[in-house]
mmCIF file of C-alpha atoms in Angstrom:
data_model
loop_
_atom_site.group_PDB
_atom_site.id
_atom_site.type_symbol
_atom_site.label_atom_id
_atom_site.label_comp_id
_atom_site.label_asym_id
_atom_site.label_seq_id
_atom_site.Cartn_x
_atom_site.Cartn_y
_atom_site.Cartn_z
ATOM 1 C CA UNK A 203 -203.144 -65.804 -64.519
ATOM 2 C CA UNK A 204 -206.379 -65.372 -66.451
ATOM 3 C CA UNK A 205 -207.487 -61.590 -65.228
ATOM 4 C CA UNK A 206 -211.212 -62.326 -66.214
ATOM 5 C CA UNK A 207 -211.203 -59.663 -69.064
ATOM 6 C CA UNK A 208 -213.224 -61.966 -71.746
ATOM 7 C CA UNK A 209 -215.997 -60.141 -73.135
ATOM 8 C CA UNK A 210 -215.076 -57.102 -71.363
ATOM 9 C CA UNK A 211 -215.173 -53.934 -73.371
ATOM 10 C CA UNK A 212 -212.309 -51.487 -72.937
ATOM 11 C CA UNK A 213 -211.664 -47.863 -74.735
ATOM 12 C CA UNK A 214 -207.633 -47.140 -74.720
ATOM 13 C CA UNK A 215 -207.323 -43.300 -76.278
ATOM 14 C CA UNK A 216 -204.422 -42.203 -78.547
ATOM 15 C CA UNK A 217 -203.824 -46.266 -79.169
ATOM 16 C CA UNK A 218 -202.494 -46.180 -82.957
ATOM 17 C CA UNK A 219 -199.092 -46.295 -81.050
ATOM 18 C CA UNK A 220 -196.464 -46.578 -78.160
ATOM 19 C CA UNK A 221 -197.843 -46.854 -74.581
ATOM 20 C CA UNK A 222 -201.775 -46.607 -75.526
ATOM 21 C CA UNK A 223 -201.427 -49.356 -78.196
ATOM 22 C CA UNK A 224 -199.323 -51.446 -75.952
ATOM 23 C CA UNK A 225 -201.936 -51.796 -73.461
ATOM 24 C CA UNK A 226 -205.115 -52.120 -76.176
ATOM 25 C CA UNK A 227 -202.963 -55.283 -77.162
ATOM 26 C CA UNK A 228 -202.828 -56.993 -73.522
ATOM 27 C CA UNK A 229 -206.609 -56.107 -72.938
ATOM 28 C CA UNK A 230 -207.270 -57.616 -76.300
ATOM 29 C CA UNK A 231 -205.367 -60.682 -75.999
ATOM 30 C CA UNK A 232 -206.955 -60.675 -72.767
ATOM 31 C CA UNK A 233 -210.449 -61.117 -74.579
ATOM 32 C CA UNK A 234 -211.605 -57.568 -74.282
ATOM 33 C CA UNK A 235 -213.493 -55.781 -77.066
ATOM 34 C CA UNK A 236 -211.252 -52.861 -77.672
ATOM 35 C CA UNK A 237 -211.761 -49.348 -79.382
ATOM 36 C CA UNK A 238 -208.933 -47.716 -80.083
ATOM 37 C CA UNK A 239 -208.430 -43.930 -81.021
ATOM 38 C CA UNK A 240 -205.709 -42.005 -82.956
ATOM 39 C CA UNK A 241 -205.609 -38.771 -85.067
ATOM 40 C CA UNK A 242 -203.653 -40.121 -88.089
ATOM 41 C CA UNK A 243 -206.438 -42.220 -89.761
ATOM 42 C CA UNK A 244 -203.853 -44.429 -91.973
ATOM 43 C CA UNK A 245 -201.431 -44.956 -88.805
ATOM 44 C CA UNK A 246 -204.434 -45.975 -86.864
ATOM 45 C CA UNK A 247 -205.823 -48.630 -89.507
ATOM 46 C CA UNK A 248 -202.570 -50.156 -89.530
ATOM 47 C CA UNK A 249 -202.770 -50.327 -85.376
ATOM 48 C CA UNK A 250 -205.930 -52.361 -85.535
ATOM 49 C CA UNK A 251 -204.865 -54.700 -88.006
ATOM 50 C CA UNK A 252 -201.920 -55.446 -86.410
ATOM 51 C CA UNK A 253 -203.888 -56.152 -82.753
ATOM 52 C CA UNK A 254 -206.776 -58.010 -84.500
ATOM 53 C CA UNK A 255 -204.187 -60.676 -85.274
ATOM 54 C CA UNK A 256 -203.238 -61.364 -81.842
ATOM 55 C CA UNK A 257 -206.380 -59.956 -80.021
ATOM 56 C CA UNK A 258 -209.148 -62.715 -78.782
ATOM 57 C CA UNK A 259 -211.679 -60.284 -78.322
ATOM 58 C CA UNK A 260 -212.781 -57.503 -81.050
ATOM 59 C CA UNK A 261 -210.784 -54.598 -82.243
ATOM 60 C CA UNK A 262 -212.636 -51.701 -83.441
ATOM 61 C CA UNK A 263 -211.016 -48.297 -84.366
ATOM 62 C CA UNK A 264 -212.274 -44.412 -84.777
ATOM 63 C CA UNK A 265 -210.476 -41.531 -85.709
ATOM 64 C CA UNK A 266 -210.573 -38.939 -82.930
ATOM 65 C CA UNK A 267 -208.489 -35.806 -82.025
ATOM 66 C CA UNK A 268 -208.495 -36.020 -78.328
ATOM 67 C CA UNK A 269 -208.299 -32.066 -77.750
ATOM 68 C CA UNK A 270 -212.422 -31.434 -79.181
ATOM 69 C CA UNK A 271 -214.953 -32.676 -76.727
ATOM 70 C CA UNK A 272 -217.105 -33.419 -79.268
ATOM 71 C CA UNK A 273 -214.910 -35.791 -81.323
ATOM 72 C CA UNK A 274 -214.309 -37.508 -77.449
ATOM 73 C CA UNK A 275 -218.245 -37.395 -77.321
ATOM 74 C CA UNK A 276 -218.678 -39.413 -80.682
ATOM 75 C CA UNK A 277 -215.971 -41.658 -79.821
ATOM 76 C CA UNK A 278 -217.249 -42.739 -76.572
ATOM 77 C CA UNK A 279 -220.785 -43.364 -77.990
ATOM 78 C CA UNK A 280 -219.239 -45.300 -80.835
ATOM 79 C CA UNK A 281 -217.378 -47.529 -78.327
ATOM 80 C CA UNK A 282 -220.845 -48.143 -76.365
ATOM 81 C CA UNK A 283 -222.445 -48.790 -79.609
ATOM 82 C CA UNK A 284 -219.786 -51.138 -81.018
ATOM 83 C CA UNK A 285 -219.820 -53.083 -77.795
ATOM 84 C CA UNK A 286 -222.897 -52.562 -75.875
ATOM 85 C CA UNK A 287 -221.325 -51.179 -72.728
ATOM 86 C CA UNK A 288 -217.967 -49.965 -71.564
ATOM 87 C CA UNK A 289 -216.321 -51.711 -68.298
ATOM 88 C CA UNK A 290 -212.675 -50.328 -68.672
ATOM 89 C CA UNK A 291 -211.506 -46.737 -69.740
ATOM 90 C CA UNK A 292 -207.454 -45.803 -70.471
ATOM 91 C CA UNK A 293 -206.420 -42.462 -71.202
ATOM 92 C CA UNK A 294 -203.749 -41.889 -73.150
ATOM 93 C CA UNK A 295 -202.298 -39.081 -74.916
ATOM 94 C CA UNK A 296 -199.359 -37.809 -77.271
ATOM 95 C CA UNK A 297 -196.170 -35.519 -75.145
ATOM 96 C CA UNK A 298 -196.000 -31.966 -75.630
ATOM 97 C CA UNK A 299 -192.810 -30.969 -77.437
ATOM 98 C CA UNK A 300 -189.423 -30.731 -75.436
ATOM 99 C CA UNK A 301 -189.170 -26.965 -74.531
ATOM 100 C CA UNK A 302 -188.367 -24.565 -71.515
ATOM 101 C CA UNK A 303 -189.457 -22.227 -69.907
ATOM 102 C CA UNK A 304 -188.392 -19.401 -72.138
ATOM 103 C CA UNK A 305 -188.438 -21.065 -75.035
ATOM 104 C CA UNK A 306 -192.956 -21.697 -74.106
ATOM 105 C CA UNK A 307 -195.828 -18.801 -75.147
ATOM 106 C CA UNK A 308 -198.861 -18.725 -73.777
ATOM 107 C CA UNK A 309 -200.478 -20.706 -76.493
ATOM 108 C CA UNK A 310 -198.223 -23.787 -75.566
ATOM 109 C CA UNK A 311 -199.375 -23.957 -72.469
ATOM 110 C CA UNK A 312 -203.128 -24.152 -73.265
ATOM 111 C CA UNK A 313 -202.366 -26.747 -76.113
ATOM 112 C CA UNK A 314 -200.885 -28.791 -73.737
ATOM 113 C CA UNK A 315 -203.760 -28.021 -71.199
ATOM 114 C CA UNK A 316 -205.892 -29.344 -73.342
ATOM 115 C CA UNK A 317 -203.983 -32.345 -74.405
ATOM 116 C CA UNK A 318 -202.774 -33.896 -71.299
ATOM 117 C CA UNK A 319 -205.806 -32.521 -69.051
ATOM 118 C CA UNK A 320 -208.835 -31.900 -70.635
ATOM 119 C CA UNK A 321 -209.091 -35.043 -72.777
ATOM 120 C CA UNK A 322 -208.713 -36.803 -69.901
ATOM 121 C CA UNK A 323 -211.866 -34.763 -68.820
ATOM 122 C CA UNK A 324 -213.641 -34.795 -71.535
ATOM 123 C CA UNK A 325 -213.165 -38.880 -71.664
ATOM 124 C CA UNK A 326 -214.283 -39.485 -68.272
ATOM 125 C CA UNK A 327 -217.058 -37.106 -68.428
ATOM 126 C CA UNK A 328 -218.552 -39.019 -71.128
ATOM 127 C CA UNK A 329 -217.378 -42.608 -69.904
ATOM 128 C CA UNK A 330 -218.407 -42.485 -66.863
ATOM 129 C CA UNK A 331 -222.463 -42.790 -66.818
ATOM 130 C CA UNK A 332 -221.463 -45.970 -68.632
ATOM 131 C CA UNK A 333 -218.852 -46.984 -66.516
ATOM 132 C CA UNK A 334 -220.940 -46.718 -63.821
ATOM 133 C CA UNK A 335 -223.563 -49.279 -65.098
ATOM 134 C CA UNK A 336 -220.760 -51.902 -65.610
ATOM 135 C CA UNK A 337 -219.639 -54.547 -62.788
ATOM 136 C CA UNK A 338 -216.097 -54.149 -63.067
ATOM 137 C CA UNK A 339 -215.679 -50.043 -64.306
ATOM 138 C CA UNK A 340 -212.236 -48.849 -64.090
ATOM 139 C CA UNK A 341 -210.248 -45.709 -65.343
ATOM 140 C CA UNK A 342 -207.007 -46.068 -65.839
ATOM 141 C CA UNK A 343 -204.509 -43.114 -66.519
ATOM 142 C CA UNK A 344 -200.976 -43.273 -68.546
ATOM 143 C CA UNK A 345 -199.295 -39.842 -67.176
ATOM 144 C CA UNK A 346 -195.383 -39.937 -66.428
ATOM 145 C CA UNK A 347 -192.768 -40.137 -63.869
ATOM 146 C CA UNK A 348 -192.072 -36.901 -64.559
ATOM 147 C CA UNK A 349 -195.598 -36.099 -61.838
ATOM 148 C CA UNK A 350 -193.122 -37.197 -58.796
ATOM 149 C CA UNK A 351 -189.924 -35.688 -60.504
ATOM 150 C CA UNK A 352 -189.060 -33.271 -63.287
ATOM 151 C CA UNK A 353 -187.228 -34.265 -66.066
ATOM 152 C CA UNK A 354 -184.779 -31.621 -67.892
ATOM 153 C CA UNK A 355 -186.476 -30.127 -70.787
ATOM 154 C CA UNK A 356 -189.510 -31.442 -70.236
ATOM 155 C CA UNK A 357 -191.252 -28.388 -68.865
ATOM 156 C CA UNK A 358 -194.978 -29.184 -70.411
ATOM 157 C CA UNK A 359 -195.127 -32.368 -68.932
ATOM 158 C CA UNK A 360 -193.324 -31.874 -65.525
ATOM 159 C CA UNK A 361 -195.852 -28.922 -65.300
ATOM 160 C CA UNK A 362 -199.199 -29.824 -66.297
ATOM 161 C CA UNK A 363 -199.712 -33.586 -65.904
ATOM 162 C CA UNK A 364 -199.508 -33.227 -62.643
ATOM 163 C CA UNK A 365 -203.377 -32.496 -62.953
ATOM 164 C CA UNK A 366 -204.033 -35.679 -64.078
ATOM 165 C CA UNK A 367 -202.947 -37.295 -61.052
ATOM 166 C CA UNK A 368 -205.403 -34.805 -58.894
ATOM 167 C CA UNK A 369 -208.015 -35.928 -60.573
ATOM 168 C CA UNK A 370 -207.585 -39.867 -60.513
ATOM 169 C CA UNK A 371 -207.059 -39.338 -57.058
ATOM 170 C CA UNK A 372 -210.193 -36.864 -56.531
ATOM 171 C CA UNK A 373 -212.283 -39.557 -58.770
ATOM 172 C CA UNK A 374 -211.242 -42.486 -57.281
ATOM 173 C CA UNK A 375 -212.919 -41.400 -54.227
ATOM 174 C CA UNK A 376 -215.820 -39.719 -55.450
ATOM 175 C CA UNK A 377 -217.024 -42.484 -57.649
ATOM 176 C CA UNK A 378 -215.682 -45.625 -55.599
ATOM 177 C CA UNK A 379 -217.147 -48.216 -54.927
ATOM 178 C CA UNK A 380 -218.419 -49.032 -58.630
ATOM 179 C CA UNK A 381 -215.777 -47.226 -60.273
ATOM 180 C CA UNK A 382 -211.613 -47.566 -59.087
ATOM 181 C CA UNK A 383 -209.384 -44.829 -60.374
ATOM 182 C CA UNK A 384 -205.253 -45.597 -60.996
ATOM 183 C CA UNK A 385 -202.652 -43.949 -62.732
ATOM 184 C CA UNK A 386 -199.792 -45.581 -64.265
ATOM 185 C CA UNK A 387 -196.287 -43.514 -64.438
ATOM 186 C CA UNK A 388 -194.098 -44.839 -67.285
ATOM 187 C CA UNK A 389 -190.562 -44.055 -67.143
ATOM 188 C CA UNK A 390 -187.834 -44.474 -70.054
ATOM 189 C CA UNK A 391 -189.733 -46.559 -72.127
ATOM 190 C CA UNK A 392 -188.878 -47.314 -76.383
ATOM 191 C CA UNK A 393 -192.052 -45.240 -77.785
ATOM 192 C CA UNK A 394 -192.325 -42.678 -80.643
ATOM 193 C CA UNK A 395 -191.823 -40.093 -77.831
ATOM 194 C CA UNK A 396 -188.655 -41.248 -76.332
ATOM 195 C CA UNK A 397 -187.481 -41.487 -79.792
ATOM 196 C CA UNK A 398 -188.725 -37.189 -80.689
ATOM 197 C CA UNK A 399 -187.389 -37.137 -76.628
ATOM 198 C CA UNK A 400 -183.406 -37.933 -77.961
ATOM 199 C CA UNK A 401 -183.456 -36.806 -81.482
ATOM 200 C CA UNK A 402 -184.361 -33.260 -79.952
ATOM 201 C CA UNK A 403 -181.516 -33.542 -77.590
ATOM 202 C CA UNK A 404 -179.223 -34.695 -80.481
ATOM 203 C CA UNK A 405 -180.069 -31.456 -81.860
ATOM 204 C CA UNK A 406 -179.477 -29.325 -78.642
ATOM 205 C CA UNK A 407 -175.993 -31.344 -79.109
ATOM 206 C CA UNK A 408 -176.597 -33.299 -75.711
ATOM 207 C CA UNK A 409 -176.380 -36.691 -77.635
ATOM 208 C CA UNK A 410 -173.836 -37.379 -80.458
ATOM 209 C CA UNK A 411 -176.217 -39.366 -82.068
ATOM 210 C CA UNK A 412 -179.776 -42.129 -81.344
ATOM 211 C CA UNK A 413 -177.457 -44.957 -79.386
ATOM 212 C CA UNK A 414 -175.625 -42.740 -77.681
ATOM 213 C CA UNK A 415 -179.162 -40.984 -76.042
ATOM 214 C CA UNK A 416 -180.386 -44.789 -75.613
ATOM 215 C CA UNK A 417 -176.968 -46.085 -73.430
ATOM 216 C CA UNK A 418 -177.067 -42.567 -71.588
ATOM 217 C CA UNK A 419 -181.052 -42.729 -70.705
ATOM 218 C CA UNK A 420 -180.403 -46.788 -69.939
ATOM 219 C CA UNK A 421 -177.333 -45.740 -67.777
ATOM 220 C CA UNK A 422 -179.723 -43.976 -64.849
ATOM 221 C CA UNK A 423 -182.012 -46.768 -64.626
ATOM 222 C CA UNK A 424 -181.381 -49.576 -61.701
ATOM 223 C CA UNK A 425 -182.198 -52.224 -63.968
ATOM 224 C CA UNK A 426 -179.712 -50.846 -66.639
ATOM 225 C CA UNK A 427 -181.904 -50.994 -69.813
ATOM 226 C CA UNK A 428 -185.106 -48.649 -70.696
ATOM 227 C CA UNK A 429 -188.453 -50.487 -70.993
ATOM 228 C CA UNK A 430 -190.699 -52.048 -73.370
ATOM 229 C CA UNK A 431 -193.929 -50.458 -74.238
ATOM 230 C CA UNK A 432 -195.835 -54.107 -73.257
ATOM 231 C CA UNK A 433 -193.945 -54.156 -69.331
ATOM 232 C CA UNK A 434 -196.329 -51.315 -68.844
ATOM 233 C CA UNK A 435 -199.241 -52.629 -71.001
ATOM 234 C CA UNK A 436 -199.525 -55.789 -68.896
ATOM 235 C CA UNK A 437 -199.779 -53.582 -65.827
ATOM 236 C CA UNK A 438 -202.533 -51.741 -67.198
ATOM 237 C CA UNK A 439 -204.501 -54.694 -68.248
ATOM 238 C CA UNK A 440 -204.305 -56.228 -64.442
ATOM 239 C CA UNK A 441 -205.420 -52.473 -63.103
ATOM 240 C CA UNK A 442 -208.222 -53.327 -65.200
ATOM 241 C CA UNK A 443 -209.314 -56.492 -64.300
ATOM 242 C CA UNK A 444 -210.867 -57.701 -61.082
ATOM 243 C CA UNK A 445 -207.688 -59.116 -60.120
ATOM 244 C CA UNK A 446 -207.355 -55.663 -59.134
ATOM 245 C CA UNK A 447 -210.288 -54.741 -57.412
ATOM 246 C CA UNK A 448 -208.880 -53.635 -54.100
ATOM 247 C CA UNK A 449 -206.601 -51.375 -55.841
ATOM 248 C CA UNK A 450 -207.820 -47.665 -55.973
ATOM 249 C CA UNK A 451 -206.190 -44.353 -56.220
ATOM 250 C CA UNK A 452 -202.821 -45.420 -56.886
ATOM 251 C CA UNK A 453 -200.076 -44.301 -58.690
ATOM 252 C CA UNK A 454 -197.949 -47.167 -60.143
ATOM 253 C CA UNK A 455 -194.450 -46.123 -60.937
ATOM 254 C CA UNK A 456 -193.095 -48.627 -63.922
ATOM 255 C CA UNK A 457 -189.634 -47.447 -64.791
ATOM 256 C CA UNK A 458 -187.525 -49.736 -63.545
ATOM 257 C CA UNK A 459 -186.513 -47.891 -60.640
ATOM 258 C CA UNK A 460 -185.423 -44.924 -62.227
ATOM 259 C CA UNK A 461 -187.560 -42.241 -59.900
ATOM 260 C CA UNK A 462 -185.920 -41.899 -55.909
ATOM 261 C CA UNK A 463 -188.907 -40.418 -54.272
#
């Protein structure tokens, strides 16, 4: 199915790897123009090189730290720049680390404010005026299952991303019709942060080692494997498209059929 995407210009945050890059590559092969965002300015290089030899559309890349509004400020401007306009927007973000409750101080929980929340904010804040002048503006959001159930350990993330999902659905009312709003909840999928996800556990002695945490995690999932960063990358690029343009204020589960509510 060709999802209409060619000469479409999309910014995917915290895209130098896992979920973010994942879906920067299915817009770009796609034929979006795609900026994509990362801290680690080496890592991030690498990211765009690699997508630029698959993408049919342009790959551009800026260094940004995604909890300073004013880096999110310079990298939305340098997307409109680079492109001339933005039609798509997908937030993405790096986890907070595995903790509980007693283990968290106060400054955890703002860091993590600001990193799952707030640059969320901050993005669409700055995205939207020029979302708004596109044809085919849509926000996309990469949270977690773990907004319709908790996952052990996870306290951060159970906790605060749940915000995220208030405000896609807030948003996608408030600036419907020329904007639509969705939210994509990944489950067990192979990323950098499942990986940090088990080797913390292998510490805390719950797995005896990486392939052991990999056939337990695989073990709860209906379709007995964990996912690949692209099964939810190609759901984020049809979100985007106008194949999708009834589609607004949703929360798409991909996880194989791991969550029961």
């Amino acid at each position: 199915m060709d999802l209409d995407l060619d000469g479409n210009s999309a910014l995917v945050t915290a895209s130098s790897s896992g979920l973010g890059f994942a879906s920067a590559q299915a817009l770009a092969e796609e034929g979006a123009n795609v900026m994509l965002c990362g801290r680690d300015e080496g890592r991030l290089e690498d990211a765009r090189e690699e997508l630029a030899e698959t993408a049919t559309g342009e790959v551009r890349a800026t260094p940004t730290d995604l909890t300073d509004p004013d880096e999110v400020s310079h990298l939305v401007s340098e997307t409109v720049d680079a492109f001339g306009g933005l039609d798509h927007l997908v937030t993405s973000s790096g986890g907070p680390p595995s903790t509980t409750f007693l283990e968290t101080d106060e400054q955890d929980w703002y860091q993590a404010y600001d990193l799952l929340v707030m640059s969320v904010v901050w993005t669409v804040e700055q995205a939207h005026e020029h979302l708004l002048e596109s044809e085919y503006g849509s926000i996309t959001c990469i949270t977690s299952r773990t907004v319709r159930e908790v996952a052990d350990g996870l306290l951060l993330s159970n906790s605060v991303r749940r915000g995220v999902i208030g405000l896609v659905k807030t948003i996608s009312r408030e600036f419907a019709p020329e904007i639509r709003a969705n939210a994509v909840l990944p489950g067990t999928i192979e990323t950098p942060r499942i990986e940090e996800l088990i080797e913390a556990n292998i510490e805390r002695g719950v797995y005896d080692d990486y392939d052991h945490g990999l056939a337990e995690l695989a073990s709860e999932i209906p379709m007995d494997r964990i996912g690949e960063p692209r099964e939810l990358g190609d759901i984020v690029a049809v979100l985007s498209s106008p194949r999708a343009s009834f589609v607004n204020g949703v929360e798409v589960p991909i996880d194989g059929g791991l969550l029961r509510s």
